[in-house]
Short mmCIF file of C-alpha atoms and ligand atoms in Angstrom, two decimals:
data_model
loop_
_atom_site.label_atom_id
_atom_site.label_comp_id
_atom_site.label_asym_id
_atom_site.label_seq_id
_atom_site.Cartn_x
_atom_site.Cartn_y
_atom_site.Cartn_z
CA MET A 1 -8.43 6.73 -30.65
CA THR A 2 -9.58 10.09 -33.64
CA ALA A 3 -8.08 10.85 -36.62
CA ARG A 4 -6.56 14.09 -35.15
CA THR A 5 -3.65 13.06 -34.31
CA LEU A 6 -1.17 15.40 -36.14
CA PRO A 7 1.93 13.66 -38.07
CA ARG A 8 4.82 13.43 -35.98
CA ALA A 9 7.33 15.29 -37.05
CA LEU A 10 4.63 18.00 -37.02
CA THR A 11 3.57 17.69 -34.31
CA ALA A 12 7.39 17.82 -32.29
CA ALA A 13 8.05 21.13 -34.65
CA ALA A 14 5.03 22.26 -33.37
CA THR A 15 5.19 21.93 -29.69
CA ALA A 16 9.35 23.11 -29.81
CA LEU A 17 8.13 26.63 -31.35
CA LEU A 18 5.66 26.27 -28.34
CA VAL A 19 8.03 26.06 -25.75
CA LEU A 20 10.14 28.26 -27.54
CA ALA A 21 7.37 31.16 -27.72
CA GLY A 22 6.92 30.60 -23.84
CA GLY A 23 5.18 33.67 -22.78
CA THR A 24 3.86 34.62 -25.63
CA ALA A 25 2.14 31.60 -25.87
CA CYS A 26 0.79 32.26 -22.45
CA SER A 27 -0.05 35.51 -23.46
CA THR A 28 -2.34 34.18 -26.26
CA ASP A 29 -4.00 31.67 -24.21
CA GLY A 30 -4.85 34.00 -21.04
CA ALA A 31 -3.29 31.25 -19.32
CA GLY A 32 -0.38 31.89 -17.53
CA ALA A 33 0.14 35.61 -17.86
CA ASP A 34 -0.74 36.27 -14.59
CA PRO A 35 2.48 36.50 -12.09
CA ASP A 36 0.89 36.85 -9.13
CA ARG A 37 -1.37 33.20 -9.48
CA VAL A 38 0.02 30.12 -9.99
CA ASP A 39 -0.74 28.79 -13.58
CA VAL A 40 -2.22 24.73 -12.59
CA VAL A 41 -3.04 22.38 -15.57
CA ALA A 42 -5.33 19.87 -14.58
CA ALA A 43 -5.97 16.88 -16.76
CA PHE A 44 -10.20 16.15 -16.29
CA TYR A 45 -12.59 17.68 -14.63
CA PRO A 46 -12.62 16.44 -11.10
CA LEU A 47 -9.21 17.75 -10.61
CA GLN A 48 -9.70 21.11 -11.91
CA PHE A 49 -13.04 20.94 -9.08
CA VAL A 50 -10.48 20.81 -6.56
CA ALA A 51 -8.00 23.15 -8.32
CA GLU A 52 -10.43 25.91 -8.15
CA ARG A 53 -11.79 25.17 -4.90
CA VAL A 54 -7.85 24.48 -2.70
CA GLY A 55 -6.32 27.43 -5.29
CA GLY A 56 -9.30 30.37 -5.19
CA ASP A 57 -7.92 33.62 -6.17
CA ALA A 58 -3.90 32.06 -5.72
CA VAL A 59 -4.21 30.11 -9.11
CA THR A 60 -5.23 30.46 -13.00
CA VAL A 61 -6.68 26.59 -13.52
CA THR A 62 -6.28 25.16 -17.04
CA ASN A 63 -8.69 21.73 -17.60
CA LEU A 64 -6.80 19.91 -20.40
CA ALA A 65 -10.47 17.98 -21.20
CA LYS A 66 -12.82 20.48 -23.16
CA PRO A 67 -16.92 19.83 -21.08
CA GLY A 68 -18.74 17.49 -22.87
CA ALA A 69 -15.83 15.02 -24.15
CA GLU A 70 -14.59 12.03 -22.62
CA PRO A 71 -11.44 12.11 -20.36
CA HIS A 72 -10.05 8.61 -20.72
CA ASP A 73 -8.65 8.78 -23.87
CA LEU A 74 -7.89 12.26 -24.30
CA GLU A 75 -5.22 13.57 -26.80
CA LEU A 76 -3.48 16.28 -26.76
CA ASN A 77 -2.44 19.17 -28.94
CA PRO A 78 0.85 20.40 -29.48
CA ARG A 79 -0.88 24.32 -27.89
CA GLN A 80 -1.88 21.66 -24.89
CA VAL A 81 1.40 20.61 -24.73
CA GLY A 82 2.85 23.68 -24.89
CA GLN A 83 0.56 24.41 -21.55
CA VAL A 84 2.14 21.23 -19.70
CA SER A 85 5.34 22.36 -20.86
CA GLN A 86 5.22 25.94 -18.90
CA ALA A 87 2.45 24.88 -16.10
CA GLU A 88 3.99 25.89 -12.30
CA LEU A 89 2.33 22.69 -11.37
CA VAL A 90 -0.04 19.78 -13.73
CA PHE A 91 -2.73 18.37 -11.69
CA TYR A 92 -2.94 14.66 -12.66
CA LEU A 93 -3.95 11.27 -11.98
CA LYS A 94 -1.30 8.56 -13.63
CA GLY A 95 -2.49 6.23 -15.43
CA PHE A 96 -5.65 7.21 -16.35
CA GLN A 97 -4.83 9.63 -19.98
CA PRO A 98 -1.75 8.15 -21.34
CA ALA A 99 -1.21 11.56 -23.53
CA VAL A 100 -1.16 13.44 -20.70
CA ASP A 101 1.29 10.89 -18.94
CA GLU A 102 3.80 10.88 -21.78
CA ALA A 103 3.56 15.00 -21.66
CA VAL A 104 4.19 14.98 -18.00
CA ALA A 105 6.64 12.51 -18.41
CA GLN A 106 8.29 14.89 -21.48
CA ASN A 107 7.57 18.19 -20.40
CA ALA A 108 7.00 18.35 -16.27
CA ALA A 109 7.95 15.50 -14.52
CA ASP A 110 9.64 18.07 -11.91
CA ARG A 111 6.00 20.58 -11.59
CA ALA A 112 3.77 17.75 -11.50
CA PHE A 113 1.71 16.67 -8.50
CA ASP A 114 0.06 12.94 -9.49
CA VAL A 115 -2.83 12.24 -6.91
CA THR A 116 -2.28 8.37 -6.97
CA GLY A 117 0.67 9.62 -4.55
CA VAL A 118 -1.42 10.80 -2.31
CA ALA A 119 -3.09 7.38 -1.54
CA PRO A 120 -2.68 4.12 -3.06
CA LEU A 121 -5.77 3.09 -5.98
CA ARG A 122 -7.79 0.47 -5.27
CA ASP A 123 -7.50 -3.22 -7.52
CA ALA A 124 -10.03 -3.07 -10.58
CA THR A 125 -10.42 -6.59 -9.71
CA ALA A 126 -11.10 -5.86 -5.55
CA GLY A 127 -14.89 -5.11 -4.67
CA GLY A 128 -16.11 -6.53 -8.21
CA HIS A 129 -19.79 -7.82 -8.46
CA GLU A 130 -19.12 -12.04 -7.53
CA HIS A 131 -21.48 -14.70 -6.55
CA GLU A 132 -20.36 -17.51 -4.64
CA GLY A 133 -18.63 -20.32 -7.47
CA GLU A 134 -18.65 -17.96 -10.28
CA ALA A 135 -15.93 -16.54 -12.04
CA ASP A 136 -14.08 -12.99 -11.08
CA HIS A 137 -16.00 -10.74 -14.10
CA ALA A 138 -13.36 -8.63 -13.27
CA GLU A 139 -11.03 -10.28 -14.26
CA GLU A 140 -12.11 -9.81 -17.86
CA GLU A 141 -10.10 -6.54 -17.48
CA GLY A 142 -6.28 -8.20 -16.89
CA GLY A 143 -6.14 -7.12 -13.71
CA GLY A 144 -4.84 -3.10 -12.77
CA LYS A 145 -5.62 -0.33 -11.10
CA ASP A 146 -9.20 1.43 -10.63
CA PRO A 147 -8.64 5.36 -10.95
CA HIS A 148 -12.24 6.58 -10.52
CA LEU A 149 -11.67 7.89 -6.34
CA TRP A 150 -13.38 10.93 -6.45
CA LEU A 151 -16.41 8.96 -6.94
CA ASP A 152 -15.41 8.86 -2.89
CA PRO A 153 -16.14 12.15 -1.43
CA THR A 154 -13.73 11.72 1.64
CA ARG A 155 -11.37 10.31 -0.84
CA LEU A 156 -11.65 13.86 -2.82
CA ALA A 157 -11.21 15.22 0.35
CA THR A 158 -7.54 13.85 1.73
CA VAL A 159 -6.62 14.77 -2.19
CA ALA A 160 -7.74 18.81 -1.46
CA ASP A 161 -5.83 18.46 1.97
CA LYS A 162 -2.43 17.37 -0.43
CA LEU A 163 -3.10 19.59 -3.37
CA ALA A 164 -3.28 22.70 -0.33
CA GLU A 165 0.28 20.68 0.66
CA ARG A 166 1.81 21.19 -2.28
CA LEU A 167 0.24 24.45 -3.58
CA GLY A 168 2.37 25.55 -0.36
CA VAL A 169 5.42 24.34 -1.67
CA VAL A 170 4.72 26.55 -4.59
CA ASP A 171 3.58 29.37 -3.50
CA PRO A 172 4.14 29.79 0.04
CA ASP A 173 2.99 33.10 0.72
CA ARG A 174 -0.50 31.69 0.50
CA ALA A 175 -0.06 28.13 1.98
CA ALA A 176 -1.94 29.04 5.07
CA ASP A 177 -4.71 29.95 2.63
CA PHE A 178 -4.27 27.17 0.93
CA THR A 179 -4.83 25.22 4.07
CA THR A 180 -7.73 26.98 4.73
CA ARG A 181 -10.09 26.50 1.82
CA ALA A 182 -8.95 22.21 1.55
CA ARG A 183 -10.61 22.78 5.19
CA THR A 184 -13.53 24.06 4.25
CA LEU A 185 -13.67 22.19 0.93
CA ARG A 186 -13.23 18.90 3.17
CA GLY A 187 -16.32 19.51 5.29
CA GLU A 188 -18.77 20.13 2.00
CA LEU A 189 -16.81 16.57 1.19
CA GLU A 190 -17.78 14.63 4.67
CA LYS A 191 -21.56 16.70 4.28
CA LEU A 192 -22.08 15.19 1.03
CA ASP A 193 -20.70 11.16 2.63
CA THR A 194 -22.78 11.32 5.28
CA GLU A 195 -25.88 12.57 2.88
CA TYR A 196 -24.95 9.29 0.94
CA ALA A 197 -24.25 7.25 4.02
CA ALA A 198 -27.85 8.20 5.11
CA GLY A 199 -30.08 7.53 1.61
CA LEU A 200 -28.38 4.23 0.56
CA LYS A 201 -28.32 2.85 4.44
CA THR A 202 -31.71 1.14 3.60
CA CYS A 203 -32.53 -0.14 0.27
CA GLN A 204 -34.73 -2.88 -1.36
CA ARG A 205 -31.86 -3.72 -3.70
CA ARG A 206 -27.99 -3.03 -3.53
CA GLU A 207 -26.58 -3.96 -7.01
CA ILE A 208 -26.48 -0.92 -9.90
CA VAL A 209 -25.73 -1.99 -13.39
CA VAL A 210 -24.01 0.98 -15.40
CA SER A 211 -22.29 1.52 -18.57
CA HIS A 212 -18.45 1.29 -17.07
CA ALA A 213 -16.97 0.14 -14.22
CA ALA A 214 -16.45 4.19 -13.13
CA PHE A 215 -18.33 2.89 -9.68
CA GLY A 216 -15.84 0.74 -7.28
CA TYR A 217 -14.89 3.38 -5.49
CA LEU A 218 -18.46 5.19 -4.78
CA ALA A 219 -19.71 0.84 -4.01
CA GLU A 220 -17.03 0.40 -1.98
CA ARG A 221 -17.74 3.42 0.15
CA TYR A 222 -21.68 3.10 0.13
CA ARG A 223 -21.91 -1.20 0.66
CA LEU A 224 -23.32 -1.10 -3.08
CA GLU A 225 -22.47 -3.74 -5.54
CA GLN A 226 -21.00 -2.26 -9.40
CA ILE A 227 -22.57 -4.73 -12.54
CA GLY A 228 -20.36 -2.71 -15.65
CA LEU A 229 -21.79 -3.74 -18.89
CA THR A 230 -17.73 -2.61 -19.90
CA GLY A 231 -14.75 -2.09 -18.01
CA LEU A 232 -12.76 0.30 -16.43
CA THR A 233 -12.89 2.27 -19.85
CA PRO A 234 -15.99 3.64 -21.64
CA ASP A 235 -17.04 0.87 -24.68
CA THR A 236 -19.27 1.62 -26.99
CA GLU A 237 -19.54 -2.38 -28.02
CA PRO A 238 -19.33 -4.57 -25.45
CA ALA A 239 -19.11 -8.44 -26.10
CA PRO A 240 -22.37 -10.31 -27.10
CA GLN A 241 -20.86 -12.58 -24.23
CA ARG A 242 -20.98 -9.94 -21.71
CA LEU A 243 -24.19 -8.39 -22.64
CA ALA A 244 -26.28 -11.38 -22.22
CA GLU A 245 -24.48 -11.85 -19.03
CA VAL A 246 -25.13 -7.94 -17.60
CA ALA A 247 -29.30 -8.61 -18.68
CA ARG A 248 -29.04 -11.71 -16.57
CA GLU A 249 -27.47 -10.64 -14.21
CA ALA A 250 -30.07 -7.41 -14.02
CA ARG A 251 -33.13 -9.52 -14.27
CA GLU A 252 -31.18 -12.11 -11.20
CA HIS A 253 -31.60 -9.31 -9.05
CA GLY A 254 -34.56 -7.29 -9.64
CA ALA A 255 -33.14 -4.76 -11.34
CA THR A 256 -35.60 -1.61 -12.33
CA THR A 257 -32.89 0.79 -13.51
CA ILE A 258 -30.18 0.09 -16.32
CA PHE A 259 -27.67 3.24 -16.02
CA PHE A 260 -25.92 5.16 -18.49
CA GLU A 261 -23.30 7.90 -18.58
CA THR A 262 -23.88 11.49 -19.79
CA LEU A 263 -20.57 11.77 -22.42
CA VAL A 264 -20.95 8.02 -23.88
CA SER A 265 -24.06 7.04 -26.05
CA PRO A 266 -26.71 5.41 -24.24
CA LYS A 267 -27.51 2.64 -27.11
CA VAL A 268 -25.93 -0.47 -24.85
CA ALA A 269 -27.92 0.98 -21.88
CA GLU A 270 -31.30 1.06 -24.09
CA THR A 271 -30.87 -2.09 -24.99
CA ILE A 272 -30.52 -4.36 -21.87
CA ALA A 273 -33.35 -2.46 -20.71
CA ALA A 274 -36.08 -2.79 -23.41
CA GLU A 275 -34.71 -7.22 -22.71
CA VAL A 276 -35.46 -6.71 -19.37
CA GLY A 277 -37.77 -4.52 -18.69
CA ALA A 278 -35.93 -1.66 -17.04
CA LYS A 279 -35.92 2.18 -17.46
CA THR A 280 -33.03 3.70 -18.36
CA ALA A 281 -31.85 6.42 -16.46
CA VAL A 282 -28.23 8.43 -15.71
CA LEU A 283 -25.57 7.58 -13.47
CA ASP A 284 -22.89 10.52 -14.15
CA PRO A 285 -19.19 9.24 -13.81
CA ILE A 286 -18.31 12.80 -13.15
CA GLU A 287 -15.31 12.80 -15.38
CA GLY A 288 -16.37 15.53 -17.32
CA LEU A 289 -19.34 17.82 -16.99
CA SER A 290 -22.00 17.59 -19.86
CA ALA A 291 -21.19 20.62 -22.73
CA ASP A 292 -23.92 21.99 -20.93
CA GLY A 293 -21.69 22.75 -18.38
CA GLY A 294 -24.80 23.04 -15.70
CA GLY A 295 -23.75 22.33 -11.59
CA ASP A 296 -20.04 20.97 -10.07
CA TYR A 297 -19.09 18.06 -8.35
CA LEU A 298 -21.32 18.52 -5.57
CA SER A 299 -24.47 19.12 -7.25
CA VAL A 300 -24.00 16.08 -10.13
CA MET A 301 -23.29 13.81 -6.97
CA ARG A 302 -26.51 14.80 -5.44
CA THR A 303 -28.65 14.10 -8.85
CA ASN A 304 -26.79 10.41 -8.99
CA LEU A 305 -27.95 10.02 -4.92
CA THR A 306 -31.37 11.00 -5.54
CA SER A 307 -31.49 8.96 -9.11
CA LEU A 308 -29.96 5.59 -6.25
CA ARG A 309 -32.45 6.70 -4.42
CA THR A 310 -35.09 5.85 -6.91
CA ALA A 311 -33.36 2.93 -8.99
CA LEU A 312 -32.71 1.11 -5.53
CA GLY A 313 -35.33 1.50 -3.83
CA CYS A 314 -34.07 3.33 -0.86
CA SER A 315 -36.18 4.59 1.64
ZN1 LIG B 1 -13.79 6.13 -16.22
ZN1 LIG B 2 -25.36 -10.64 -9.35
#
């Protein structure tokens, strides 16, 4: 948590002001002022990507998470709470960003599209890296659900289909366009899925040592084993006991690469890598694009595939 939070009373007052100001606040933002477009607020990047691809020129998409910022612990300023209040559709993933959940519950419950309603999330513990007769590493998580479903492209395609249906309810005249665009996106995501399946089919290793355990869906889909330095949310200071355990795992599985993320400090990954004589490389959980903004979901996924193939010795 940062120190940006305003005193609660002030925040509430500013929010009320924004809500009262209505269209005025909208037009100064440049969002929501266009009556011909559906005003969509997306909670973080992969949802922005899907909304823009499915919505096309029939939507205006505002991303609540800024490029270069890690979105798990996103806090909303009064202006953003105003955007949620005024959106025609809020596209979010319940349980991923508590501040967004709260803003939706208070201001947009009837205009929200929750990704977790599309398909059940996997348990945080399911598919975790385990050895026979050892305690499950993921038990430290205390159960819970894994939100990172966008790292399985086939799941993201299903999310896109369902978003098209929902947009078709908001703007029935364009329902067919939304369906068509979702179908096109599905084709691209299925092509990506095919590339992943082929690219990771024959590899010398299948264990990936990653910064936070964001890759459960990817690991499940392509038969990899995820070993996370921290759990479902990024943590800059994992417990020393966990670090020792991961170093042991990395040695045992002959890991040549310790992965780190673009939006989180690489320090811990570098420490482990030095200890076990491995390299570090980026494996991007695509929770947000980096601040220099290169690429999109599809291109970053392809970069990730190249990095995985190198690290795992795939032929
Ligand atoms: Zn995450
Ligand atoms: Zn192991």
